[in-house]
Amino acid sequence: MSLFHVLGFGLKVGHLVWLLCCSLVSLLSNNWVAGDGGVMGTKASFLGDGGKVPLNWLEKFLGNVYKIHQHYYQGSGSKKVGKTWWRKLFFAWIMVWSVISLWVFWGMSSQAADKRKETLVSMCDERARMLQDQFNVSMNHVQAMSILISTFHHGKYPSAIDQATFARYTERTAFERPLTSGVAYAVKVLHSEREEFERQQGWKIKRMDAHVQKPVHKDNYEAEVYELSPVQEEYAPVIFAQDTISHIISLDMLSGKEDRENILRARDSGKGVLTAPFRLLKTNSLGVILTFAVYKKDLLPNATPEDRIKETYGYLGGVFHIESLVEKLLQQLASKQTIVVNVYDITNHSHPISMYGSDVSYDVLEHVSSLNFGDPFRMHEMRCRFKLRAPLPWLAIFTSIGILVIALLIGHIFYATMNRIAKVEDDFYKMMGLKKRAEDADVAKSQFLATVSHEIRTPMNGVLGMLHMLMDTNLDITQQDYVRTAQASGKALVSLMNEVLDQAKIESGKIELEAVQFDVRSILDDVLSLFSGKSQDKVELAAFISDKVPSAIIGDPGRFRQIITNLVGNSIKFTERGHIFVTVHLVEEVMSSVEPEMELSRNSLSGYPVSDRRRSWEKFRTFNQDGSNMRFSSPFSNPISLIVSVEDTGVGIPLEAQARVFTPYMQVRPSISRTHGGTGIGLSISKCLVGLMNGEIGFVSTPKVGSTFTFTAVFGNGCPVSGECKSWQVNRRSVAVDESYGFHGMNALVIDSRPIRAKVTRYHLQRLGICVQVLSDMSHVLSDTSICNMKVNMVLVEWEIWDKDPSSLAILRDRLRNTAESRVPPKLFILANSAGSMRMSSSASDAFGPFVLMKPLRVSMMAASLQRAMGIGNKTSNCNGDSPSVSLRNLLQGRKILIVDDNRVNLRVAEGALKKYGADVVCAGSGKEAISLLKPPHNFDACFMDIQMPDKDGFETTKEIRQMERAYRDSLPLEDLFSDSRDQSSKWHLPILAMTADVIHATHEKCLEKGMNGHVSKPFEAEQLYREVSRFFHSSPDQNE
Amino acid sequence: MDILAQLVERFVNYRSSLYSDSILDDQFTELLKLQDESNPDFVVEVASLFFQDAEKIINNIASALKQGPVDFKQIDANVHQLKGSSSSIGAGRVKNTCVAFRAYCESQSFEGCLRCLQQVRHECTLLKSKLDMLFMLEQQILTAGGSIPPIK
């Protein structure tokens, strides 16, 4: 079932992909967790649960697959259910995976966003901290300067610092305050001290708020622009200033709104304070002023504002350029381009004042870091944004799309697979149905054939019998002719029916092969003699059997003969000239032979070209297997494989018809059956029979050249021990045949130009025990005088040579006649087929020859012809034919045999037959009588029993006898059973053979089933009787005892 | 000598005519082979046994056919019996007739059975007369001092 494979494979792939997905997901989630430990705590735990979820799914999935299996095997009814179920599963799968991929997308993109935010936060905080640090450094310096002022200006009298000193000092220490553009010192002057102070300084205190609004350039700066300060309670005129801001000297700081506020706060808190950012006077850039108060003496930390005001000397201010400050700072840091920084003063929360930066960002993401410049009153903050919008999360998009695509693909694969499987299943069921119907039809056909042919055969017997009887009545010649024709047709019909019945039997597997010993050579001789009359004059029939083929093999001779007869019969039908050549070899022999015998395709038996016989078996399994150890299971313990080729030079088989040669009832053309007859099932039957013999059949055919059919078959070796076989093979002829014919030790000279034909002749002569020498050319014989001195008893000349050159033959004949008088001159034989022999009869012949040996060559015919010519008596020839009777006599001599038959005539005949072989016969007329005679221990050696008898038939009688035997055996003491088993067993087990007129195979089986040991056909046939009896009587009792 | 030779020739011709008319078949030859010095009258004995049997069987069949409901089974058994004995002695035509007879029995054809019974009866008489003739000739040859030529 390929379904299992497909499903198994699908599951494996699915599982693999599933694992892949799982690992991918877990990898992703791990990354995620590592990326942001804090946030992902919850997510990790979720994934921890999620790890189990796929497993559950997997289990569920497998369970479902199993369910589907069951669905399919529950029958076709649930198929549709399974289909819709699968569709639902498919959609569910897609949905699940869509959700999963969305989730992955969301997870990954939020991860990316978090990372971005985190980057921003860290960058922003870093910037804020640096800014704050730098600012604080600068502030510290300004504070240090206030201490300087308090020490050297107010602490000494007269003051150690004047404007020039201050300017120079501040100029030289400017590097320490990179952020301040300038510092100035204003002194506290009460109104009461104003005049004194103005006089001391040499200038008037001026107010500054008038020009604060309008930006003033350094170039057109005029002191006259400033108005004199109006009367105030107190003043804070600038007395020292760095050169960069020297224009503010003499300006009253308390008159500026921002400055005043600043100064008052600084005085109160005693710490540095900052103004709100404002446009600076000269540079018009944003700046803040840092103000420190300078006190007369060190104050306690818990001093009240009143104390502080009282103790105030003056105020030190520094101008900070926030813009340049931030600019400088950002330049120090990398990635200035990626983020936008804004600094705000948010003292007034509703109106933050921008100190730096522009709103050129498109990104919504913002981070705010607070800044502490040391002034608790003023609040500052830094806002950072990325310059560019966040890029699309491509990785997340691609990952999720990838997951979705993979899932879809897997789903599709499964879905398609299931669809495919369902379709294949459907087809499978459909095909099963069709196959069943076809098989039913085939069985019905075979049954029909068998029945019909059987039914026809029965009345045909009547027809034939009646025709036969009709022939015995008084008929005139015409009537007799009609009757004979009718009878011949009837016989043909019956043989045809037999063929059809055979075919039907084979198809229904009812045919069984016999396993008896037979001789291949004699079978081939029979076949040749059968066809010798039928073949055309110009066709030469020949057979050759390899020396290696043992003479006795075990198998079914009838079927073997049937195959060969079929093949040769076919060849004869289609061959008008040339030859038909049957060869038998051992398979091993052919396989091992590298002799290129077929390369000389022109050098065939008759000289006509033939098809290459090797090609006919090149497809055989046996030959394609390496070595012969891969034996098919054979019923024989000692199997040998024969390979038989039938080669002809006929019309050949058209290429288009070659494919259906072995199809039953199929002929090359419909017209063939009209011209050549036959049903076209011969080859099909042959193929089946060959198959039953564990063999193969094949052919090669070339139109207009000829066909060669080859088959192999496995038989048992008739010679049980191979060693024995070998020795027997060496001098086989001298033992088996020559004694009877009397040719042993003779020498023959064969003159033949064709080696293959010479080989055939030699083969047949050697079977007679004659030593053979082959010469290819007549002239060679004539020139070589030595042959006359050789002890040659006969010279065999091929007709072809004789025909070509009769004169040289005449010379040869004379030469032979005139050789040494001391011995009998050699006889001259002509090997001729019928056509030749006709003409031969006219030519002169005398006591020395030439005699004609008719082809096809066969041992019996050859022996007879040679004997007649050589004058050897035929006295021993009967011996051969009698051999079974002789051995039968050996077997049966002195045996006591009981014959049971109700038919007195049969009884008498059987008695006579067995008596003739020397047996001691007792007769019984019925089953009852037989039982009374056969009380164990038995006095008889065997019993022949008729089956059909009135009141107690053979089977019943046997049954009763067997029961008696069993009872007897059980009554025996144990030691008797084993003491001399061979002798004793015959006492309580009598071989019973059925005698029956019909020899159907089923009867034989029934006999065995009923406890009989075998069966013989009723008018005894010596051979069959011998075969059956030899199974029980291994040798004559005389020898045994 | 002439008479004997003539007798022998006539015997041989007669015998071969029996074979060619297939009144006798190969089984009869086998039967002849069984006859030897130890039981010289084997064939005659068997033949007379056969004719006794055959007569009895034919009478049985005839009476069975005369009865009201014809018991074809019984007839078939009888014909089988006759077929067995006829094939044993090699009476070819009797055997063939029996084969046809059994076919009719199987098909339960009363007409056919009747016809076959006639045929069988006829064949048996024919065989009896032919064999009698053969044995007579044989006896004549033996009394004339000749020997029976074996069948080829």
CSV table of N, CA and C in Angstrom, one decimal, chain A residues 946-1002:
chain,number,residue,atom,x,y,z
A,946,ASP,N,-10.5,-53.1,-7.1
A,946,ASP,CA,-11.4,-52.3,-7.9
A,946,ASP,C,-12.1,-51.3,-7.0
A,947,ILE,N,-12.4,-50.1,-7.6
A,947,ILE,CA,-13.1,-49.2,-6.7
A,947,ILE,C,-14.6,-49.3,-6.8
A,948,GLN,N,-15.1,-49.5,-8.0
A,948,GLN,CA,-16.5,-49.6,-8.1
A,948,GLN,C,-17.0,-51.0,-8.0
A,949,MET,N,-17.5,-51.3,-6.8
A,949,MET,CA,-18.0,-52.7,-6.6
A,949,MET,C,-19.4,-52.5,-5.9
A,950,PRO,N,-20.3,-53.4,-6.2
A,950,PRO,CA,-21.6,-53.4,-5.5
A,950,PRO,C,-21.4,-53.6,-4.0
A,951,ASP,N,-22.3,-53.3,-3.2
A,951,ASP,CA,-22.5,-53.2,-1.8
A,951,ASP,C,-21.3,-52.8,-1.0
A,952,LYS,N,-20.1,-53.0,-1.4
A,952,LYS,CA,-18.9,-52.4,-0.6
A,952,LYS,C,-17.9,-52.0,-1.6
A,953,ASP,N,-17.7,-50.8,-1.8
A,953,ASP,CA,-16.8,-50.4,-2.9
A,953,ASP,C,-15.4,-50.3,-2.3
A,954,GLY,N,-14.4,-50.1,-3.2
A,954,GLY,CA,-13.0,-50.2,-2.8
A,954,GLY,C,-12.6,-49.3,-1.7
A,955,PHE,N,-13.2,-48.1,-1.7
A,955,PHE,CA,-12.8,-47.1,-0.6
A,955,PHE,C,-13.2,-47.6,0.7
A,956,GLU,N,-14.5,-48.1,0.8
A,956,GLU,CA,-15.0,-48.6,2.1
A,956,GLU,C,-14.2,-49.7,2.6
A,957,THR,N,-13.9,-50.7,1.7
A,957,THR,CA,-13.2,-51.9,2.0
A,957,THR,C,-11.8,-51.5,2.6
A,958,THR,N,-11.2,-50.5,1.9
A,958,THR,CA,-9.8,-50.1,2.3
A,958,THR,C,-9.9,-49.5,3.7
A,959,LYS,N,-11.0,-48.7,3.9
A,959,LYS,CA,-11.1,-48.1,5.2
A,959,LYS,C,-11.2,-49.1,6.3
A,960,GLU,N,-12.0,-50.2,6.1
A,960,GLU,CA,-12.2,-51.2,7.1
A,960,GLU,C,-10.8,-51.9,7.3
A,961,ILE,N,-10.2,-52.2,6.3
A,961,ILE,CA,-8.9,-52.9,6.4
A,961,ILE,C,-7.9,-52.1,7.2
A,962,ARG,N,-7.9,-50.8,6.9
A,962,ARG,CA,-6.9,-49.9,7.7
A,962,ARG,C,-7.3,-49.9,9.1
A,963,GLN,N,-8.6,-49.9,9.4
A,963,GLN,CA,-9.0,-49.9,10.8
A,963,GLN,C,-8.5,-51.1,11.5
A,964,MET,N,-8.7,-52.2,10.8
A,964,MET,CA,-8.2,-53.5,11.4
A,964,MET,C,-6.8,-53.5,11.7
A,965,GLU,N,-6.1,-52.9,10.7
A,965,GLU,CA,-4.6,-52.8,10.9
A,965,GLU,C,-4.2,-52.0,12.1
A,966,ARG,N,-4.9,-50.9,12.3
A,966,ARG,CA,-4.6,-50.0,13.4
A,966,ARG,C,-4.8,-50.7,14.7
A,967,ALA,N,-6.0,-51.4,14.8
A,967,ALA,CA,-6.3,-52.1,16.0
A,967,ALA,C,-5.2,-53.2,16.3
A,968,TYR,N,-4.8,-53.8,15.2
A,968,TYR,CA,-3.8,-54.8,15.4
A,968,TYR,C,-2.4,-54.3,15.9
A,969,ARG,N,-2.1,-53.2,15.3
A,969,ARG,CA,-0.8,-52.5,15.7
A,969,ARG,C,-0.8,-52.1,17.1
A,970,ASP,N,-2.0,-51.5,17.5
A,970,ASP,CA,-2.1,-51.1,18.9
A,970,ASP,C,-2.0,-52.2,19.9
A,971,SER,N,-2.4,-53.4,19.4
A,971,SER,CA,-2.3,-54.5,20.3
A,971,SER,C,-0.9,-55.1,20.5
A,972,LEU,N,-0.1,-54.7,19.5
A,972,LEU,CA,1.3,-55.3,19.5
A,972,LEU,C,2.1,-54.7,20.7
A,973,PRO,N,3.0,-55.4,21.3
A,973,PRO,CA,3.9,-54.8,22.3
A,973,PRO,C,4.9,-53.9,21.6
A,974,LEU,N,5.3,-52.9,22.3
A,974,LEU,CA,6.1,-51.9,21.7
A,974,LEU,C,7.4,-52.4,21.0
A,975,GLU,N,8.1,-53.3,21.7
A,975,GLU,CA,9.4,-53.8,21.2
A,975,GLU,C,9.2,-54.4,19.8
A,976,ASP,N,8.0,-55.0,19.6
A,976,ASP,CA,7.8,-55.6,18.3
A,976,ASP,C,7.7,-54.6,17.2
A,977,LEU,N,7.1,-53.5,17.6
A,977,LEU,CA,6.9,-52.4,16.7
A,977,LEU,C,8.3,-51.9,16.1
A,978,PHE,N,9.3,-51.9,17.0
A,978,PHE,CA,10.5,-51.4,16.6
A,978,PHE,C,11.6,-52.4,16.3
A,979,SER,N,11.4,-53.6,16.6
A,979,SER,CA,12.4,-54.6,16.5
A,979,SER,C,12.9,-54.7,15.1
A,980,ASP,N,12.0,-55.0,14.2
A,980,ASP,CA,12.4,-55.2,12.8
A,980,ASP,C,11.4,-54.5,12.0
A,981,SER,N,11.5,-53.2,11.9
A,981,SER,CA,10.4,-52.4,11.4
A,981,SER,C,10.1,-52.7,9.9
A,982,ARG,N,11.1,-52.9,9.2
A,982,ARG,CA,10.9,-53.1,7.8
A,982,ARG,C,10.1,-54.4,7.5
A,983,ASP,N,10.5,-55.4,8.2
A,983,ASP,CA,9.9,-56.7,8.0
A,983,ASP,C,8.5,-56.7,8.7
A,984,GLN,N,8.4,-56.1,9.8
A,984,GLN,CA,7.2,-56.1,10.6
A,984,GLN,C,6.1,-55.2,9.9
A,985,SER,N,6.6,-54.1,9.5
A,985,SER,CA,5.6,-53.1,9.0
A,985,SER,C,4.7,-53.7,7.9
A,986,SER,N,5.3,-54.6,7.1
A,986,SER,CA,4.5,-55.2,6.0
A,986,SER,C,3.4,-56.1,6.6
A,987,LYS,N,3.6,-56.5,7.8
A,987,LYS,CA,2.7,-57.4,8.5
A,987,LYS,C,1.4,-56.6,8.9
A,988,TRP,N,1.6,-55.3,9.2
A,988,TRP,CA,0.4,-54.6,9.6
A,988,TRP,C,0.2,-53.4,8.7
A,989,HIS,N,0.8,-53.3,7.6
A,989,HIS,CA,0.4,-52.3,6.6
A,989,HIS,C,0.5,-52.9,5.2
A,990,LEU,N,-0.6,-53.1,4.7
A,990,LEU,CA,-0.6,-53.7,3.3
A,990,LEU,C,-0.8,-52.6,2.3
A,991,PRO,N,0.1,-52.7,1.3
A,991,PRO,CA,0.0,-51.7,0.2
A,991,PRO,C,-1.3,-52.1,-0.6
A,992,ILE,N,-2.2,-51.1,-0.7
A,992,ILE,CA,-3.4,-51.3,-1.5
A,992,ILE,C,-3.4,-50.4,-2.7
A,993,LEU,N,-3.6,-51.0,-3.9
A,993,LEU,CA,-3.6,-50.2,-5.1
A,993,LEU,C,-5.0,-50.2,-5.7
A,994,ALA,N,-5.5,-49.1,-6.1
A,994,ALA,CA,-6.8,-49.0,-6.7
A,994,ALA,C,-6.6,-49.4,-8.2
A,995,MET,N,-7.6,-50.2,-8.6
A,995,MET,CA,-7.7,-50.4,-10.1
A,995,MET,C,-8.8,-49.6,-10.6
A,996,THR,N,-8.6,-48.8,-11.6
A,996,THR,CA,-9.7,-48.0,-12.0
A,996,THR,C,-9.6,-47.8,-13.5
A,997,ALA,N,-10.7,-47.6,-14.2
A,997,ALA,CA,-10.7,-47.5,-15.6
A,997,ALA,C,-10.4,-46.0,-16.0
A,998,ASP,N,-11.0,-45.1,-15.2
A,998,ASP,CA,-10.7,-43.7,-15.5
A,998,ASP,C,-9.5,-43.2,-14.7
A,999,VAL,N,-8.7,-42.5,-15.4
A,999,VAL,CA,-7.4,-42.1,-14.8
A,999,VAL,C,-7.3,-40.6,-14.6
A,1000,ILE,N,-8.5,-40.1,-14.2
A,1000,ILE,CA,-8.5,-38.6,-13.9
A,1000,ILE,C,-7.6,-38.4,-12.6
A,1001,HIS,N,-7.0,-37.2,-12.6
A,1001,HIS,CA,-6.1,-37.0,-11.5
A,1001,HIS,C,-6.8,-37.0,-10.2
A,1002,ALA,N,-8.0,-36.5,-10.1
A,1002,ALA,CA,-8.7,-36.3,-8.9
A,1002,ALA,C,-8.9,-37.7,-8.2
